[in-house]
Short mmCIF file of C-alpha atoms in Angstrom, two decimals:
data_model
loop_
_atom_site.label_atom_id
_atom_site.label_comp_id
_atom_site.label_asym_id
_atom_site.label_seq_id
_atom_site.Cartn_x
_atom_site.Cartn_y
_atom_site.Cartn_z
CA MET A 1 1.40 14.82 -5.00
CA LYS A 2 0.70 15.74 -8.10
CA LEU A 3 -2.37 14.92 -9.75
CA ASN A 4 -1.35 16.67 -13.27
CA LEU A 5 -5.81 14.50 -14.30
CA ASP A 6 -5.67 17.73 -17.51
CA ARG A 7 -2.00 17.10 -18.29
CA TYR A 8 -3.56 16.25 -21.19
CA ALA A 9 -5.71 18.42 -21.56
CA ASP A 10 -4.04 19.54 -24.49
CA LEU A 11 -4.63 16.79 -27.05
CA SER A 12 -6.85 16.85 -30.14
CA SER A 13 -9.22 14.14 -29.94
CA PRO A 14 -13.49 13.95 -30.19
CA ILE A 15 -13.65 13.47 -26.58
CA HIS A 16 -11.26 16.49 -26.22
CA ARG A 17 -13.64 18.30 -28.96
CA TRP A 18 -16.79 17.79 -26.65
CA GLU A 19 -19.07 20.87 -25.09
CA MET A 20 -17.85 20.85 -22.15
CA ARG A 21 -21.24 21.30 -20.08
CA SER A 22 -22.51 17.90 -22.77
CA LYS A 23 -20.05 16.27 -22.29
CA PHE A 24 -20.62 16.67 -17.88
CA VAL A 25 -23.96 15.78 -18.54
CA GLY A 26 -23.48 12.85 -21.10
CA LEU A 27 -20.86 12.16 -18.53
CA LEU A 28 -21.86 12.11 -15.44
CA ALA A 29 -25.56 10.16 -16.20
CA LEU A 30 -22.96 7.14 -17.34
CA ILE A 31 -21.27 6.86 -14.45
CA PHE A 32 -24.80 7.07 -12.55
CA ALA A 33 -25.64 4.39 -15.13
CA PHE A 34 -22.58 1.97 -13.67
CA ALA A 35 -22.97 2.63 -10.27
CA PHE A 36 -26.40 0.42 -9.97
CA VAL A 37 -25.52 -2.54 -12.31
CA GLN A 38 -25.80 -4.98 -9.86
CA LYS A 39 -26.57 -7.47 -13.55
CA LEU A 40 -22.52 -9.40 -14.22
CA VAL A 41 -24.00 -9.72 -18.06
CA LEU A 42 -24.18 -6.35 -18.04
CA LEU A 43 -20.33 -6.14 -17.51
CA PRO A 44 -18.60 -7.10 -20.48
CA ALA A 45 -21.29 -4.12 -22.31
CA MET A 46 -19.33 -2.07 -19.59
CA ILE A 47 -16.15 -2.08 -19.79
CA PHE A 48 -16.73 -2.56 -23.97
CA VAL A 49 -18.67 1.64 -23.45
CA THR A 50 -15.21 1.75 -20.98
CA VAL A 51 -12.11 1.41 -23.87
CA LEU A 52 -15.10 2.56 -26.63
CA LEU A 53 -14.15 6.83 -24.42
CA PHE A 54 -10.82 5.85 -23.73
CA VAL A 55 -9.69 5.27 -26.73
CA LEU A 56 -11.66 8.07 -28.24
CA SER A 57 -9.39 9.92 -25.87
CA ARG A 58 -6.30 9.35 -26.87
CA LEU A 59 -4.69 9.09 -23.23
CA PRO A 60 -1.87 7.00 -22.63
CA LEU A 61 -2.48 3.81 -19.98
CA SER A 62 0.28 4.49 -18.65
CA PHE A 63 -2.02 8.46 -16.91
CA LEU A 64 -4.85 5.90 -16.21
CA LEU A 65 -2.64 3.62 -14.67
CA ASN A 66 -0.77 6.21 -12.60
CA ARG A 67 -4.40 6.65 -10.50
CA LEU A 68 -5.43 3.89 -10.85
CA ARG A 69 -3.27 2.11 -8.08
CA TYR A 70 -3.67 4.07 -5.35
CA PRO A 71 -7.47 3.65 -5.15
CA GLY A 72 -6.93 0.15 -6.22
CA LEU A 73 -5.30 0.04 -3.86
CA PHE A 74 -8.65 0.11 -1.14
CA ILE A 75 -10.93 -1.07 -3.33
CA ALA A 76 -8.50 -4.38 -2.14
CA GLY A 77 -7.85 -3.82 0.70
CA VAL A 78 -12.00 -3.96 1.54
CA VAL A 79 -12.53 -6.63 -1.25
CA MET A 80 -10.32 -9.16 -1.13
CA PHE A 81 -12.25 -11.21 1.93
CA LEU A 82 -15.58 -11.29 0.25
CA PRO A 83 -14.28 -14.43 -1.83
CA PHE A 84 -13.68 -16.32 1.51
CA LEU A 85 -16.80 -14.78 3.71
CA GLY A 86 -19.72 -14.03 1.41
CA GLY A 87 -21.93 -16.89 0.37
CA GLU A 88 -21.77 -21.37 0.62
CA THR A 89 -21.18 -22.47 -3.06
CA ILE A 90 -18.00 -23.81 -2.45
CA LEU A 91 -14.99 -23.94 -5.38
CA PHE A 92 -11.83 -24.52 -3.66
CA HIS A 93 -9.52 -24.28 -0.80
CA LEU A 94 -6.77 -22.16 -0.66
CA GLY A 95 -4.43 -23.58 2.46
CA GLY A 96 -7.50 -24.61 4.28
CA ILE A 97 -9.84 -21.41 3.21
CA ALA A 98 -13.01 -21.89 1.91
CA VAL A 99 -13.31 -19.91 -1.62
CA LYS A 100 -16.66 -19.17 -2.34
CA GLU A 101 -18.43 -18.21 -6.35
CA GLU A 102 -20.50 -15.84 -4.34
CA GLY A 103 -18.05 -13.53 -2.18
CA CYS A 104 -15.34 -14.06 -5.76
CA LEU A 105 -18.98 -13.20 -7.84
CA ALA A 106 -19.76 -10.05 -5.93
CA VAL A 107 -16.20 -9.07 -6.63
CA LEU A 108 -15.91 -9.13 -9.85
CA LEU A 109 -19.34 -6.54 -9.42
CA ILE A 110 -16.97 -4.90 -7.18
CA VAL A 111 -13.60 -4.07 -9.55
CA THR A 112 -15.53 -3.58 -12.95
CA ARG A 113 -17.84 -1.27 -11.59
CA PHE A 114 -15.11 0.21 -10.02
CA VAL A 115 -11.95 0.58 -13.09
CA CYS A 116 -15.36 1.62 -15.03
CA ILE A 117 -16.62 4.48 -13.38
CA LEU A 118 -13.32 6.13 -12.71
CA THR A 119 -11.62 6.05 -15.43
CA VAL A 120 -14.87 7.74 -17.04
CA SER A 121 -14.60 10.31 -14.62
CA LEU A 122 -10.90 10.72 -15.48
CA ILE A 123 -11.60 11.15 -19.17
CA LEU A 124 -14.24 13.15 -18.03
CA PHE A 125 -12.29 15.70 -16.02
CA GLY A 126 -8.24 14.11 -18.13
CA THR A 127 -9.27 15.67 -21.43
CA ALA A 128 -10.19 19.46 -20.17
CA PRO A 129 -8.41 22.04 -18.62
CA PHE A 130 -9.24 21.47 -14.77
CA LEU A 131 -10.52 25.58 -14.58
CA SER A 132 -12.97 25.27 -17.68
CA SER A 133 -14.52 21.88 -16.23
CA ILE A 134 -15.02 24.12 -13.40
CA LYS A 135 -16.65 26.80 -15.74
CA ALA A 136 -18.58 24.33 -16.55
CA LEU A 137 -19.85 23.04 -13.47
CA ARG A 138 -20.47 26.82 -12.37
CA SER A 139 -22.71 27.04 -15.71
CA LEU A 140 -24.28 24.25 -15.35
CA GLY A 141 -25.98 25.31 -11.10
CA LEU A 142 -22.90 24.56 -9.26
CA PRO A 143 -22.59 26.86 -6.15
CA GLY A 144 -20.34 29.22 -5.65
CA VAL A 145 -18.53 29.10 -2.96
CA ILE A 146 -18.81 24.90 -3.87
CA ALA A 147 -16.41 24.89 -7.29
CA ASP A 148 -14.19 27.58 -4.83
CA MET A 149 -13.54 25.16 -2.90
CA LEU A 150 -12.82 22.63 -5.67
CA LEU A 151 -10.23 24.55 -6.97
CA LEU A 152 -8.51 25.40 -4.18
CA THR A 153 -8.38 21.54 -3.48
CA TYR A 154 -6.49 21.18 -6.44
CA ARG A 155 -3.99 24.07 -5.75
CA TYR A 156 -3.20 23.69 -2.79
CA LEU A 157 -3.05 19.10 -3.04
CA GLU A 158 0.53 19.76 -4.61
CA GLN A 159 1.28 22.34 -2.08
CA LEU A 160 0.18 20.29 0.30
CA GLY A 161 2.08 17.33 -1.10
CA GLU A 162 5.48 19.02 -1.15
CA THR A 163 5.28 19.63 2.30
CA LEU A 164 4.96 16.44 3.00
CA GLY A 165 8.35 15.10 0.82
CA THR A 166 9.14 17.63 3.65
CA MET A 167 8.96 17.09 6.72
CA GLN A 168 9.50 13.10 5.37
CA ARG A 169 13.50 14.13 4.49
CA ALA A 170 13.53 15.69 7.86
CA MET A 171 12.34 13.04 9.21
CA GLN A 172 14.63 10.66 8.23
CA LEU A 173 17.53 12.71 8.73
CA ARG A 174 17.16 12.31 12.22
CA GLY A 175 16.98 8.99 11.91
CA PHE A 176 14.36 7.82 11.51
CA ARG A 177 13.64 3.90 9.76
CA ARG A 178 10.27 3.03 8.61
CA ASP A 179 11.54 -0.96 8.37
CA LEU A 180 13.27 -2.76 10.67
CA LYS A 181 14.64 -5.90 10.01
CA ARG A 182 16.06 -7.26 13.60
CA ASP A 183 14.57 -9.71 16.63
CA LEU A 184 11.66 -9.83 16.56
CA PRO A 185 11.10 -7.44 20.50
CA SER A 186 12.76 -4.95 18.88
CA ALA A 187 10.87 -4.70 15.92
CA VAL A 188 7.96 -4.09 17.56
CA ARG A 189 9.86 -2.11 19.88
CA GLY A 190 9.92 -0.29 16.37
CA ASN A 191 6.79 -0.67 14.72
CA ARG A 192 5.55 1.07 17.42
CA ARG A 193 7.80 3.59 17.72
CA ASN A 194 7.26 4.12 14.67
CA LEU A 195 3.87 4.80 14.07
CA SER A 196 4.07 6.95 16.83
CA GLN A 197 5.57 8.94 14.79
CA LEU A 198 4.05 8.37 11.97
CA ALA A 199 1.03 9.79 13.79
CA GLY A 200 2.89 13.02 15.01
CA LEU A 201 3.69 13.66 11.37
CA ALA A 202 0.03 13.09 11.01
CA GLY A 203 -1.65 15.70 13.38
CA SER A 204 1.96 18.21 12.40
CA LEU A 205 0.59 18.05 8.24
CA LEU A 206 -3.19 18.48 9.37
CA THR A 207 -2.39 21.43 11.56
CA ARG A 208 -0.23 22.93 9.25
CA SER A 209 -2.44 21.95 6.96
CA TYR A 210 -5.45 24.18 8.41
CA GLU A 211 -3.41 27.26 9.62
CA GLN A 212 -2.11 26.97 5.77
CA SER A 213 -6.13 27.33 5.11
CA GLU A 214 -6.52 30.12 7.27
CA ARG A 215 -4.17 32.42 5.89
CA VAL A 216 -5.43 31.44 1.71
CA TYR A 217 -8.59 32.49 3.26
CA HIS A 218 -7.64 35.74 4.75
CA ALA A 219 -6.18 37.68 1.73
CA MET A 220 -8.73 36.42 -0.01
CA LEU A 221 -11.32 38.12 1.99
CA LEU A 222 -8.54 41.63 2.19
CA ARG A 223 -8.64 41.09 -2.23
CA GLY A 224 -12.77 40.97 -1.92
CA TYR A 225 -13.86 37.10 -1.41
CA GLY A 226 -17.47 36.91 -1.07
CA HIS A 227 -18.48 40.93 -1.62
CA SER A 228 -18.72 40.26 -5.40
CA ARG A 229 -22.98 40.01 -5.78
CA GLN A 230 -22.42 39.54 -9.55
CA THR A 231 -23.52 36.38 -11.36
CA PRO A 232 -21.21 34.21 -13.07
CA LYS A 233 -21.43 34.49 -16.79
CA PRO A 234 -22.51 31.43 -18.55
CA LEU A 235 -20.54 30.33 -20.64
CA LEU A 236 -19.40 30.51 -24.57
CA ASN A 237 -21.91 28.96 -26.75
CA GLN A 238 -19.73 26.07 -28.21
CA HIS A 239 -22.33 24.14 -29.21
CA ASN A 240 -22.01 22.23 -32.86
CA THR A 241 -23.23 18.80 -34.13
CA THR A 242 -21.09 16.31 -32.91
CA SER A 243 -21.56 17.83 -29.49
CA PHE A 244 -25.54 17.60 -29.73
CA VAL A 245 -24.62 14.37 -31.32
CA GLY A 246 -22.21 12.88 -28.56
CA LEU A 247 -24.42 13.90 -25.60
CA GLY A 248 -28.26 11.67 -27.31
CA LEU A 249 -25.40 8.44 -27.78
CA ILE A 250 -23.58 8.35 -24.72
CA LEU A 251 -27.69 9.09 -23.08
CA PHE A 252 -29.01 6.28 -24.91
CA VAL A 253 -26.42 4.21 -24.06
CA ALA A 254 -26.84 5.06 -20.20
CA ALA A 255 -30.32 4.83 -20.40
CA SER A 256 -30.45 1.79 -21.52
CA PHE A 257 -27.91 0.42 -19.19
CA ALA A 258 -31.48 1.56 -16.81
CA ILE A 259 -33.40 -0.37 -18.59
CA ALA A 260 -31.74 -3.52 -18.22
CA GLU A 261 -30.36 -3.55 -15.46
CA ILE A 262 -34.22 -3.81 -14.33
CA PHE A 263 -35.63 -5.86 -17.61
CA LEU A 264 -32.63 -8.59 -17.09
CA PRO A 265 -33.26 -11.20 -14.79
CA ALA A 266 -32.31 -10.61 -11.26
CA THR A 267 -28.62 -12.32 -10.81
CA ARG A 268 -28.41 -13.57 -6.75
CA ILE A 269 -25.19 -13.52 -5.72
CA PHE A 270 -25.47 -14.47 -2.60
CA SER A 271 -28.70 -16.00 -1.35
CA GLY A 272 -30.21 -15.32 2.19
#
C-alpha cells in the first residue's frame, strides 16, 4: 500500500514553486467550489481548469491514473445503477432495462466532480513533500494532534500494506485459493470458505494495526510526547509575487464557479 503522494515533489513547475500556505488556501477553495457545482453547463469549465492545473504541475499522467484506480472502482459501484433507476425520460432499452436520461446526467455530474476534485487534491499533496504540507496545515491553524495523526497514518499505511501482503502470501502457501473453477456447489462452498478466511484476515490485520498503534503511542510517551508546551514555529516567509498572483487567480476562479452556480438558470436533473 505505497501511497508515495510526494514522489514527484522535487519537480520544477509553477505549482511546485507556489508557497505552501497560499497553495492550500487557493486549491482548497477551488475544491469546495467544485463540490458545490450542480449545473451541467459548468462541467466543461471544471475540466478545463483541472487539466490546466495538472499540466502546470508537470506531474506524470501515470501518477494520476494509478491513484484514480481504486477510488474510481468505488465511485463506479456507487453510480452504476443511476442510469436505470433515476429519472423518467427513457433514452433506450438495454436488454429489457430502460436507460434514463436523468440518471445518465447525474452520473456525468458525479463522475466529473469526483475526478476533478481528486485530481486537484493530488496536485495539492503531490507537488510538495508531505511533511511540508503538514507544516503548512499547522501554520494555518490545524490542531497539533490531528497533524500528528495525519503524519503517523501516512507513515504506517505503507507498513500496514506490507503486513497485508505477507499475510496473503502465508495464506496462499497454506492452500488458500481465491478463484475456484469447479462445479457450482463446490464453488459456492469454496466462496463461503474464502469469505470466512478473508474475514479472519481482516480481523487479524485490524488487531495487529491496533496493537502497533498502542506500541507507537507508548514509545512516543516515553520520549516526552505531549509534555512540550512550545508553540510550533511558523513557516519561513516564502511569499513572492508569483504566489500572490496564483492565489488571487485561483480564488477568482473559485468565486466565479460559486457565483455561476448561484445565478445561472437551474438544471433540473431529476423531475419530482
